[in-house]
PDB file of C-alpha atoms in Angstrom:
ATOM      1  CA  UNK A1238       0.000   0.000   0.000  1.00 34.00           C
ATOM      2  CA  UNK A1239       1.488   3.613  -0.677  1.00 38.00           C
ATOM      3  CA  UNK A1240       0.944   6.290   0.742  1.00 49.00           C
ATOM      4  CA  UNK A1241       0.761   8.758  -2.550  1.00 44.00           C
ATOM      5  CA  UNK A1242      -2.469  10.222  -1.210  1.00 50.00           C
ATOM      6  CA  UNK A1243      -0.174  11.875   1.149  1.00 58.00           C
ATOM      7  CA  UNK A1244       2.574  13.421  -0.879  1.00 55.00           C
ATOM      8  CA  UNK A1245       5.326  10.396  -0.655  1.00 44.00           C
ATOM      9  CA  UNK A1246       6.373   8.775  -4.058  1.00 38.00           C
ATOM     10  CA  UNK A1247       7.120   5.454  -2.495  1.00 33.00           C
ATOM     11  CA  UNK A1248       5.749   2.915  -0.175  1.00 31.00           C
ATOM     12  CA  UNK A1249       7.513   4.168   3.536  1.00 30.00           C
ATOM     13  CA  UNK A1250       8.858   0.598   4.255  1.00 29.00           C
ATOM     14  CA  UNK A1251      10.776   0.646   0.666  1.00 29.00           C
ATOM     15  CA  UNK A1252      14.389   0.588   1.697  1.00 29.00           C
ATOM     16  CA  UNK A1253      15.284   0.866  -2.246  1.00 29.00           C
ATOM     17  CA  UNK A1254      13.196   4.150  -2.120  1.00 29.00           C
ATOM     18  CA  UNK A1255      15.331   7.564  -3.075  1.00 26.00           C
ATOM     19  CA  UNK A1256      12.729   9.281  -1.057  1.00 28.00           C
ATOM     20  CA  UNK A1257      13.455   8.018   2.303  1.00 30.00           C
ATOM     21  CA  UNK A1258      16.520   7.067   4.443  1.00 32.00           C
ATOM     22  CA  UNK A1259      16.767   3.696   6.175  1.00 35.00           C
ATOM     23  CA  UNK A1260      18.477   2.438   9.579  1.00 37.00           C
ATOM     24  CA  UNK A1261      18.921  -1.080  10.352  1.00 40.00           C
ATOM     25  CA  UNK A1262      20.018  -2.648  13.400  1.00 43.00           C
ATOM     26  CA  UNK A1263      19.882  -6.152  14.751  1.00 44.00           C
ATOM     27  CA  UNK A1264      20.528  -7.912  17.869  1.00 47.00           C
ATOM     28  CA  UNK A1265      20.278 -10.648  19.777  1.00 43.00           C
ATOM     29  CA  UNK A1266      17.430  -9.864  22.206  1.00 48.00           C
ATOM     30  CA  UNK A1267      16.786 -13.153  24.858  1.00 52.00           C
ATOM     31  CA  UNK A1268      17.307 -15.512  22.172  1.00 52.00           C
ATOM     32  CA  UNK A1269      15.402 -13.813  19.368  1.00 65.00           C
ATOM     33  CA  UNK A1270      16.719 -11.679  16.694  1.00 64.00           C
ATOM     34  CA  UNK A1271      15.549  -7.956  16.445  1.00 78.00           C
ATOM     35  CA  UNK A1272      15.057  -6.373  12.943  1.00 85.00           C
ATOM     36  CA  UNK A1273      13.780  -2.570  13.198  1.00 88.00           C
ATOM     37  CA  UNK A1274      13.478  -0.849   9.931  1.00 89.00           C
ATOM     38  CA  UNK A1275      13.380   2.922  10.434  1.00 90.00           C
ATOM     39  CA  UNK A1276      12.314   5.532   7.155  1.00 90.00           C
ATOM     40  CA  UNK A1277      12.426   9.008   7.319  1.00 89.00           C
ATOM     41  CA  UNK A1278       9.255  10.357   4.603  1.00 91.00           C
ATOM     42  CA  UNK A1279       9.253  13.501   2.794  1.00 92.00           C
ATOM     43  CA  UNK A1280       6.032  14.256   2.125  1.00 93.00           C
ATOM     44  CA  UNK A1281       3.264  17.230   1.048  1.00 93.00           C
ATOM     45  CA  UNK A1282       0.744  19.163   3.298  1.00 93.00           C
ATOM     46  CA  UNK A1283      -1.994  21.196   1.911  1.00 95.00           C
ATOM     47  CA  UNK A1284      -2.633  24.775   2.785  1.00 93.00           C
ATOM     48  CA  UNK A1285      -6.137  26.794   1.079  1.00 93.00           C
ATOM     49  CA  UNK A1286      -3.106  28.980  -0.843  1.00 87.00           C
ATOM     50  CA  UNK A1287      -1.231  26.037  -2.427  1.00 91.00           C
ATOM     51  CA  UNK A1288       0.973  22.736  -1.126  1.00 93.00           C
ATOM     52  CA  UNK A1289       3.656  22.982   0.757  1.00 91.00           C
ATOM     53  CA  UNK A1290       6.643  19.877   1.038  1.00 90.00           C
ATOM     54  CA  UNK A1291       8.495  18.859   4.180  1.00 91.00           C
ATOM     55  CA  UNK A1292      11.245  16.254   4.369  1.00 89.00           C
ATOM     56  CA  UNK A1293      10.697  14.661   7.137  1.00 88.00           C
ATOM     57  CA  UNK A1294       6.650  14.476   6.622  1.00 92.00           C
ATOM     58  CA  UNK A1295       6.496  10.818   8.563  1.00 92.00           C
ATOM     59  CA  UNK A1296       8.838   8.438  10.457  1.00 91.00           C
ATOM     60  CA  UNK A1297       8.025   4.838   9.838  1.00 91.00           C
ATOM     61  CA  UNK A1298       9.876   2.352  12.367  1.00 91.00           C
ATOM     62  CA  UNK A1299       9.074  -1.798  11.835  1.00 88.00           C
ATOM     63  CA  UNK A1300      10.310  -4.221  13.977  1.00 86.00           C
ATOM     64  CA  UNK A1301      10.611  -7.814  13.280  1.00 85.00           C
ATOM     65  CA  UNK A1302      11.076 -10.236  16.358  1.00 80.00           C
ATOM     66  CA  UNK A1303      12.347 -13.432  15.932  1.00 74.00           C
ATOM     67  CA  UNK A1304      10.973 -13.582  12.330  1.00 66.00           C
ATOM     68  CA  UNK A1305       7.436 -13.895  13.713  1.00 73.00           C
ATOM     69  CA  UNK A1306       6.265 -10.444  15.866  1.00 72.00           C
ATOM     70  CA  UNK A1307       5.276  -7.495  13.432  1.00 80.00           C
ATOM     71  CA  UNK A1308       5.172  -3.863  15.209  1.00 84.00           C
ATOM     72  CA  UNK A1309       4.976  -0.697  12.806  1.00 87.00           C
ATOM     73  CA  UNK A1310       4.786   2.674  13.890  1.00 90.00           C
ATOM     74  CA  UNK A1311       4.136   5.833  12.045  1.00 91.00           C
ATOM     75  CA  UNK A1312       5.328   9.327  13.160  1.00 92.00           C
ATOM     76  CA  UNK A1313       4.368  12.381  11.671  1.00 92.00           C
ATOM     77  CA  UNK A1314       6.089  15.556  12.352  1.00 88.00           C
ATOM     78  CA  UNK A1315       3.358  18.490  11.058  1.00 91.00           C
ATOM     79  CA  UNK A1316       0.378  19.431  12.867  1.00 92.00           C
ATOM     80  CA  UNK A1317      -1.770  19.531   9.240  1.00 94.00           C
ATOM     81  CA  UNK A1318      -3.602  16.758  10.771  1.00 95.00           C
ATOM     82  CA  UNK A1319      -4.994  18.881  13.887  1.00 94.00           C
ATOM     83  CA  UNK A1320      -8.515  20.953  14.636  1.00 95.00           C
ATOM     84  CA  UNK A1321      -5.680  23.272  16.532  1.00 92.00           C
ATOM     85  CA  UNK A1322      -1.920  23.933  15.078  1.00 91.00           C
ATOM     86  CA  UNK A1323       0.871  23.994  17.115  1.00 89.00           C
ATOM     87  CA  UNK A1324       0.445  27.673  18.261  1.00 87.00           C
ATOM     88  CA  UNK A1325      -2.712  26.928  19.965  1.00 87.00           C
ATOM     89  CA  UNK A1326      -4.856  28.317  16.641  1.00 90.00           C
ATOM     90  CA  UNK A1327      -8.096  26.574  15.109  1.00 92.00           C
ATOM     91  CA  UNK A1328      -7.385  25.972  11.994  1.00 94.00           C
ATOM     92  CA  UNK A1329     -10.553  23.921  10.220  1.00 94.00           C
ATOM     93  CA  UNK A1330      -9.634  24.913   6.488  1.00 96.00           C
ATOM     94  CA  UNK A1331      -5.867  23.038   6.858  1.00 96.00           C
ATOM     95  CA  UNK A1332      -7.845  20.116   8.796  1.00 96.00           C
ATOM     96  CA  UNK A1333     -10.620  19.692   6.167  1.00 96.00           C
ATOM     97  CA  UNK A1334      -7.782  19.203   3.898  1.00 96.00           C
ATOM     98  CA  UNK A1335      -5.560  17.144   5.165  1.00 96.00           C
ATOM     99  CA  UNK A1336      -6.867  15.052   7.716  1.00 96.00           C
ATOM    100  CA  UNK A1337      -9.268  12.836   5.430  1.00 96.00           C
ATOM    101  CA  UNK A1338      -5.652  12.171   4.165  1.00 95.00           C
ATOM    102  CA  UNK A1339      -3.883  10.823   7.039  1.00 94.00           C
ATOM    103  CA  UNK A1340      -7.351   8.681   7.700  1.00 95.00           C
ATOM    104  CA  UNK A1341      -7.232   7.134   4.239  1.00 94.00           C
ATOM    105  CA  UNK A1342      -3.464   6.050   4.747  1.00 91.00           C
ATOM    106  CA  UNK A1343      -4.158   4.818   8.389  1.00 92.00           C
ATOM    107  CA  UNK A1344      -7.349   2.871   6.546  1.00 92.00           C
ATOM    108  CA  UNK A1345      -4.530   1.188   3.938  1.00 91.00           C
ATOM    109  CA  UNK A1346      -1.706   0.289   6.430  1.00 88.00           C
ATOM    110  CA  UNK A1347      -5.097  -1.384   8.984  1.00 89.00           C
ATOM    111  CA  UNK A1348      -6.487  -3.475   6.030  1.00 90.00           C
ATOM    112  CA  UNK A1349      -2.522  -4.353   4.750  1.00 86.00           C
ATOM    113  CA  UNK A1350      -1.416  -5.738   8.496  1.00 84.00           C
ATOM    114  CA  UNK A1351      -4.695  -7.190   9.497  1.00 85.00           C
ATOM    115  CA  UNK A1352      -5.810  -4.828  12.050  1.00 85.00           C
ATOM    116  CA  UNK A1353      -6.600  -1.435  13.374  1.00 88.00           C
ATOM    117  CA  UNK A1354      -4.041   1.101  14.640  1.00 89.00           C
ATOM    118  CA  UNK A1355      -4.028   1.468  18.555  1.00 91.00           C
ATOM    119  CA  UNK A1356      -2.975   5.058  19.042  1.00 92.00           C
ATOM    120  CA  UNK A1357      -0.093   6.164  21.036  1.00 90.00           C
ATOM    121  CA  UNK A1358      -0.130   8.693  24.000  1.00 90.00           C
ATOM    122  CA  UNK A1359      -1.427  12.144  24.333  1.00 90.00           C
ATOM    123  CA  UNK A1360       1.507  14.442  24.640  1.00 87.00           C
ATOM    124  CA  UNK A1361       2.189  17.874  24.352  1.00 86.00           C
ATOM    125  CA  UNK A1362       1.176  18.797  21.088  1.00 87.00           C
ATOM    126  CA  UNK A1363      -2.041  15.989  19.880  1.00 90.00           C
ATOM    127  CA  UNK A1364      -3.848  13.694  20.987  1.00 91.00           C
ATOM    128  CA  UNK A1365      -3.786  10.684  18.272  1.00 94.00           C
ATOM    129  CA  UNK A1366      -7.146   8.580  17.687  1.00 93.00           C
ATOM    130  CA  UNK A1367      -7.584   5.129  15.187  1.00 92.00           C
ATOM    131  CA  UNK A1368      -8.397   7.745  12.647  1.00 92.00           C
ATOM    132  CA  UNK A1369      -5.645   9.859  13.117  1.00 94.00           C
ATOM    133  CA  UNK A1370      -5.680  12.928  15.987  1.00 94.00           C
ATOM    134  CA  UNK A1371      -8.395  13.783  18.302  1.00 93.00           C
ATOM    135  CA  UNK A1372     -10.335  16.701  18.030  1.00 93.00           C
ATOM    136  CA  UNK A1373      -9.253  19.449  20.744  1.00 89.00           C
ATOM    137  CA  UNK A1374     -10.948  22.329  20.744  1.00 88.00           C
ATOM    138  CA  UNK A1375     -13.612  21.840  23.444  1.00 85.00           C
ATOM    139  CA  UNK A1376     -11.350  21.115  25.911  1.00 85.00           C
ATOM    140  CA  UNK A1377      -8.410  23.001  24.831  1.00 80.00           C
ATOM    141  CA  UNK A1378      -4.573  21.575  23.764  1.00 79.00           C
ATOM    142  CA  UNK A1379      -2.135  20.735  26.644  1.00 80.00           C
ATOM    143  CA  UNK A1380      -0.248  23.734  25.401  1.00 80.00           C
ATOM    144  CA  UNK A1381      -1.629  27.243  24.219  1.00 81.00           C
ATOM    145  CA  UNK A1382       1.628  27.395  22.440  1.00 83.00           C
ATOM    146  CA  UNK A1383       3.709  24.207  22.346  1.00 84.00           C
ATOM    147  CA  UNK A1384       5.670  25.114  18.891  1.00 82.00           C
ATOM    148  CA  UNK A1385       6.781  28.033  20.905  1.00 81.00           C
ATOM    149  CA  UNK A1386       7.238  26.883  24.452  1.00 82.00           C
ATOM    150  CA  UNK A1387       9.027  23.427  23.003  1.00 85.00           C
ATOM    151  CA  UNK A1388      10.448  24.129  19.551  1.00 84.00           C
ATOM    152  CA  UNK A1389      12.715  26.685  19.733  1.00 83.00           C
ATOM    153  CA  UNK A1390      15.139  25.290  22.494  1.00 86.00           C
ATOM    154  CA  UNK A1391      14.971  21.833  20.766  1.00 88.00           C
ATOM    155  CA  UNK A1392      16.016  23.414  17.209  1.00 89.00           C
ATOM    156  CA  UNK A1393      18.794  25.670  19.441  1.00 89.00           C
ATOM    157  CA  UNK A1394      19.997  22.393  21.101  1.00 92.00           C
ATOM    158  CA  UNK A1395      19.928  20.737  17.380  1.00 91.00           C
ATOM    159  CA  UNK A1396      22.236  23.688  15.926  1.00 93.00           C
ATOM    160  CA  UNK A1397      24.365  23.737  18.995  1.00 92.00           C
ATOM    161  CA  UNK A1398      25.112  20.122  18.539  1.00 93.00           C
ATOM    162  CA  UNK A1399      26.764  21.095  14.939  1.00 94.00           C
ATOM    163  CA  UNK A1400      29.211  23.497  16.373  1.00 93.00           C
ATOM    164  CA  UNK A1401      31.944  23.351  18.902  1.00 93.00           C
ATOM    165  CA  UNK A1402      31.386  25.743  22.094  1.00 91.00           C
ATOM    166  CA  UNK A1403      32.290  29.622  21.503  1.00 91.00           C
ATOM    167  CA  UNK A1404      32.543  33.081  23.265  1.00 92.00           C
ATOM    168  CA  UNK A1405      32.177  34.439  19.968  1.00 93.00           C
ATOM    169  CA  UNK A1406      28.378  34.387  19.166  1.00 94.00           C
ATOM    170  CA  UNK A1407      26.067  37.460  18.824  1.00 96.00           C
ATOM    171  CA  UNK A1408      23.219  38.436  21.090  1.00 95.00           C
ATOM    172  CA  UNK A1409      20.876  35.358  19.448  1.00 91.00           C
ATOM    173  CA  UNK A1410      17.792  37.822  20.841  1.00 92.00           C
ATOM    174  CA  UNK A1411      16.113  40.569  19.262  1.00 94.00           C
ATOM    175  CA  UNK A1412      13.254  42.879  21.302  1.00 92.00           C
ATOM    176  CA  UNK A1413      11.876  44.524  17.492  1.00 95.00           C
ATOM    177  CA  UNK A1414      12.455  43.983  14.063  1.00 97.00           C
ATOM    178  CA  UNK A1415      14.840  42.355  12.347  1.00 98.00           C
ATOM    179  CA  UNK A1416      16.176  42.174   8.605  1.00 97.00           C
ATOM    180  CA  UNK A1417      17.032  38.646   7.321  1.00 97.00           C
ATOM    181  CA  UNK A1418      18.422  36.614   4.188  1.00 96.00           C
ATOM    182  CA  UNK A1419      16.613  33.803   2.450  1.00 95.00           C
ATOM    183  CA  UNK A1420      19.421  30.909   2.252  1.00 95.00           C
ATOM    184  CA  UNK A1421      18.400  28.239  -0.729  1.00 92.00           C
ATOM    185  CA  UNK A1422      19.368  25.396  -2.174  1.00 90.00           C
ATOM    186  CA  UNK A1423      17.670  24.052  -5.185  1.00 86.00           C
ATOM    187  CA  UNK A1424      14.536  25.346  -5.239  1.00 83.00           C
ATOM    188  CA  UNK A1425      14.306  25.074  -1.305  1.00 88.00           C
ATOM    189  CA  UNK A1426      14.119  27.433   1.310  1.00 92.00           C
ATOM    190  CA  UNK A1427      16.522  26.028   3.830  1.00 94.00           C
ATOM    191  CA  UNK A1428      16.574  28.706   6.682  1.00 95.00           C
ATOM    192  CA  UNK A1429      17.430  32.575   7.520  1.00 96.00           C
ATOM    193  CA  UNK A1430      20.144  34.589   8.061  1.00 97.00           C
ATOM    194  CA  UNK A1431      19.193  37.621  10.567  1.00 97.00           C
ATOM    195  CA  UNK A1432      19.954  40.897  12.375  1.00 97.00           C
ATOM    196  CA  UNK A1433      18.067  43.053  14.909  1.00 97.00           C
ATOM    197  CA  UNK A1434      17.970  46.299  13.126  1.00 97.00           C
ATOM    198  CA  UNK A1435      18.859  48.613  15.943  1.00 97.00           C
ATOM    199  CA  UNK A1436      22.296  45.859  15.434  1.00 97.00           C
ATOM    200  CA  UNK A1437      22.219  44.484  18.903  1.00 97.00           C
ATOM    201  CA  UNK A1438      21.944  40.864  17.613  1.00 97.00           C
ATOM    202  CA  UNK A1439      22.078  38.652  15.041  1.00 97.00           C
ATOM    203  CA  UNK A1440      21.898  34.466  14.418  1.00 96.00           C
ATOM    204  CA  UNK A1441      20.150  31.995  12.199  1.00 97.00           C
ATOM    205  CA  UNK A1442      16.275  30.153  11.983  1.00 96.00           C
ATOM    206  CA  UNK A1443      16.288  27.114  10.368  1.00 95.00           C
ATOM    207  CA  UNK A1444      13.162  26.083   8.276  1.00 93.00           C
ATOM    208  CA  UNK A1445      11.594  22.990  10.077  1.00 88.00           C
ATOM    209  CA  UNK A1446      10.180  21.089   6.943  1.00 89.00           C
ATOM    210  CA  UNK A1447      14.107  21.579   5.283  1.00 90.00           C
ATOM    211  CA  UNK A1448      15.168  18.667   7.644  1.00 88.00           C
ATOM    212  CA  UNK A1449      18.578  18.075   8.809  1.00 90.00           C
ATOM    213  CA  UNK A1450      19.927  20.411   5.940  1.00 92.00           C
ATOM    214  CA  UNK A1451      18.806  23.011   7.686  1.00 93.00           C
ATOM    215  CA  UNK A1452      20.384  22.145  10.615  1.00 94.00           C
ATOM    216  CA  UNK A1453      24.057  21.625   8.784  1.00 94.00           C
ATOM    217  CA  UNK A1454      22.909  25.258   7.075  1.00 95.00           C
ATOM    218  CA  UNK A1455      22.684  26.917   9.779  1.00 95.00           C
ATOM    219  CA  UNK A1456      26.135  25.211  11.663  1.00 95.00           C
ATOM    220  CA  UNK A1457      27.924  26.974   8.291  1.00 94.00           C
ATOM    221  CA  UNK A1458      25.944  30.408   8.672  1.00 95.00           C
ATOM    222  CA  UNK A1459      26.608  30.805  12.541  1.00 95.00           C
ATOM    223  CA  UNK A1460      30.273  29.881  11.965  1.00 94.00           C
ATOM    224  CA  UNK A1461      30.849  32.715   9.493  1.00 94.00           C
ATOM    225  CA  UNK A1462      28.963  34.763  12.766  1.00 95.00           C
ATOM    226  CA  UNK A1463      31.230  33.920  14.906  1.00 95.00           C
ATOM    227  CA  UNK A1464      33.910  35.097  12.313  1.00 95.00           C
ATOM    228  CA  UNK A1465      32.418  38.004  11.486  1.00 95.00           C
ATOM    229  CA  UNK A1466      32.383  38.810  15.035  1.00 96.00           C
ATOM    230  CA  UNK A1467      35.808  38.421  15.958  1.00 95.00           C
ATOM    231  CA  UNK A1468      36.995  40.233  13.027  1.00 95.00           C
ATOM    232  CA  UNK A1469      34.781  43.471  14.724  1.00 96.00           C
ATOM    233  CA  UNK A1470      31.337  43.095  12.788  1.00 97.00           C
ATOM    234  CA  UNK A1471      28.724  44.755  13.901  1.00 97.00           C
ATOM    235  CA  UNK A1472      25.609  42.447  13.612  1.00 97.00           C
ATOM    236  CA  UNK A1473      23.990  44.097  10.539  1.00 97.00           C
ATOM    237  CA  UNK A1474      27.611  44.471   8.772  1.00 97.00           C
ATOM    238  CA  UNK A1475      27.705  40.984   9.238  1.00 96.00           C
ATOM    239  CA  UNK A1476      24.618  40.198   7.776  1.00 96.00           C
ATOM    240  CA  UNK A1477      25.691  42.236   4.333  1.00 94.00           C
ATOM    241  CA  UNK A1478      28.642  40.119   4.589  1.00 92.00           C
ATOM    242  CA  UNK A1479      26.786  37.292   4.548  1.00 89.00           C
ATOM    243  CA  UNK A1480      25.259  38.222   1.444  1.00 83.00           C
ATOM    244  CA  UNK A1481      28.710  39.044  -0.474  1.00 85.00           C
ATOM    245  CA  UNK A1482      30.784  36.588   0.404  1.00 78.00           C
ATOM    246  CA  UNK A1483      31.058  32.529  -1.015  1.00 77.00           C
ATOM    247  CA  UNK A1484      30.039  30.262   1.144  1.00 77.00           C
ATOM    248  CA  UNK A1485      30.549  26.203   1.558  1.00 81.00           C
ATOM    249  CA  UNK A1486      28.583  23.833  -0.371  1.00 83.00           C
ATOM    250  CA  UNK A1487      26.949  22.588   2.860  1.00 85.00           C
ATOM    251  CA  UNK A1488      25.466  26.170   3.695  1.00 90.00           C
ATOM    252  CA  UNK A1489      23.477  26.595   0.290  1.00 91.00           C
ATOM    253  CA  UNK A1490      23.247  30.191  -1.307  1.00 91.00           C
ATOM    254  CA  UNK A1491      21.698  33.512  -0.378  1.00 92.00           C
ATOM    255  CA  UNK A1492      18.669  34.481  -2.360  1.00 89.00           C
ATOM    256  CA  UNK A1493      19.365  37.271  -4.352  1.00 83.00           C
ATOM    257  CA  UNK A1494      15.749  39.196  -3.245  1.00 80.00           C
ATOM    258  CA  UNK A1495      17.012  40.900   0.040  1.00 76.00           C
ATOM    259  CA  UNK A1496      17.159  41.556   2.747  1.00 91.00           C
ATOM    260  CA  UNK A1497      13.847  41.142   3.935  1.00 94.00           C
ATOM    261  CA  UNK A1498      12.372  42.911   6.766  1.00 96.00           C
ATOM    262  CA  UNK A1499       9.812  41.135   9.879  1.00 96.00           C
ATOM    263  CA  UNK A1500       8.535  43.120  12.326  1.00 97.00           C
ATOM    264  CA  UNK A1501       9.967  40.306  15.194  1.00 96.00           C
ATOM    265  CA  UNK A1502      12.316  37.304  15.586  1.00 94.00           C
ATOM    266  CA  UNK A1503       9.240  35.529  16.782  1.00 92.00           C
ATOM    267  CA  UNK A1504       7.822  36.564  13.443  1.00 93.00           C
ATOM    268  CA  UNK A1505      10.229  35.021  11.356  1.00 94.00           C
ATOM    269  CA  UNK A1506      10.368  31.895  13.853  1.00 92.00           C
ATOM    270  CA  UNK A1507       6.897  31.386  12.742  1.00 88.00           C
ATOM    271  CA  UNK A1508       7.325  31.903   8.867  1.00 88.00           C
ATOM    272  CA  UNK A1509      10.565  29.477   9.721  1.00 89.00           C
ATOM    273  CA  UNK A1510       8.111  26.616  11.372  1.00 83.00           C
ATOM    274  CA  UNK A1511       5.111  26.987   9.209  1.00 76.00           C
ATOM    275  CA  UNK A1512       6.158  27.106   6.043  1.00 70.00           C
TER     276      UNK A1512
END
């Protein structure tokens, strides 16, 4: 069964599939021998102004015990599926379209394995059912605002991973606006470059759906920071150097529209997690 209703160009479990990454491991578990299969899924999401692509749309783990015990489990990592997005907003339009979606699929993996799904355990952004996620709005999400009370300081604690420790960072806070370059690769927004404009502080947002590319962006972009920096930068002259100078494969390539102007970090946070 594939899931192309949903975006993915392969069947998730394909480990031949160019559109998803697999992990094996096996050991010997009490006697038995433990397969688990584990597919990252890009995938599409619907929006009333267009579609929208994320690369890491679903997980898919299977385990295989001793050649005879069949678990799969599916992930997803957007809220397109929810009453209520991730900011605590109702959102019925992206819900009408895209939930009938992840029902269908769950409908085609029940019939392939023989039985229904048994949903896993409200946490702090859904609550799953058989038919995908709950419906929320009566009695209100766990969070008002878990993208914002959960996501940032896991993406921060993703990008710090990349990069060794440093004294040479900018403020990474901004109290008003801030002006910002697009960095691409492809035809893919991977993330933003960005400095307060009264220059007190400056840093980079990855984009969410751009995966771990974004991630290995942004270690490239906040090195050249911390160059910039020690070389006596302010924050906004280091942003126009960002835009002149070459920069490594891994960090892609400044957009040439720019630099772009939001009225608030958290502002371009949100464009940065939405979209």
């Amino acid at each position: 069964m594939e899931l192309s209703g949903l975006g993915l160009g392969a069947p998730p479990w394909a480990p031949a599939s160019p559109f998803a990454r697999a992990v094996r491991e096996a050991d010997a578990l009490e006697g038995d021998l433990v397969v688990v299969i584990r597919l990252e899924c890009p995938g599409k999401w619907l929006e009333p102004g267009g579609t929208h692509r994320a690369e890491r749309l679903f997980v898919v783990q299977v385990e295989v015990w001793g050649g005879t015990l069949l678990v799969t489990m599916l992930e997803t990592y957007s809220d397109a599926w929810l009453t209520v997005d991730t900011r605590g907003r109702e959102q019925p339009e992206v819900h009408a379209l895209n939930a009938p979606r992840l029902a269908a699929a769950l409908d085609g993996i029940s019939a392939l394995l023989g039985g229904p799904p048994e949903p896993g355990e409200e946490n702090r952004y859904a609550a799953p059912s058989t038919t995908g996620f709950r419906d929320v709005r009566a009695e209100g999400p766990a969070y008002d605002d878990a993208w914002g009370t959960f996501e940032t300081l896991d993406r921060t604690r993703l990008l710090d991973s990349r990069l060794p420790e440093s004294e040479d960072d900018y403020e990474q806070t901004a109290a008003g606006p801030v002006r910002y370059l697009t960095v691409r690769r492809d035809d893919r927004t991977l993330g933003f470059v960005w400095a307060a404009t009264d220059d007190s502080a400056a840093g980079y947002v990855p984009r969410t759906a751009a995966g771990d590319e974004a991630f290995d962006a942004g270690a490239a972009w906040l090195t050249a920071l911390r160059e910039a920096r020690r070389s006596g930068l302010t924050p906004l002259a280091a942003l126009r150097d960002a835009g002149l100078r070459p920069a490594p494969p891994e960090a892609g390539v400044i957009a040439r529209e720019g630099p772009l102007e939001a009225p608030s970090l958290e502002a371009l946070e949100e464009l940065s997690g939405r979209y």
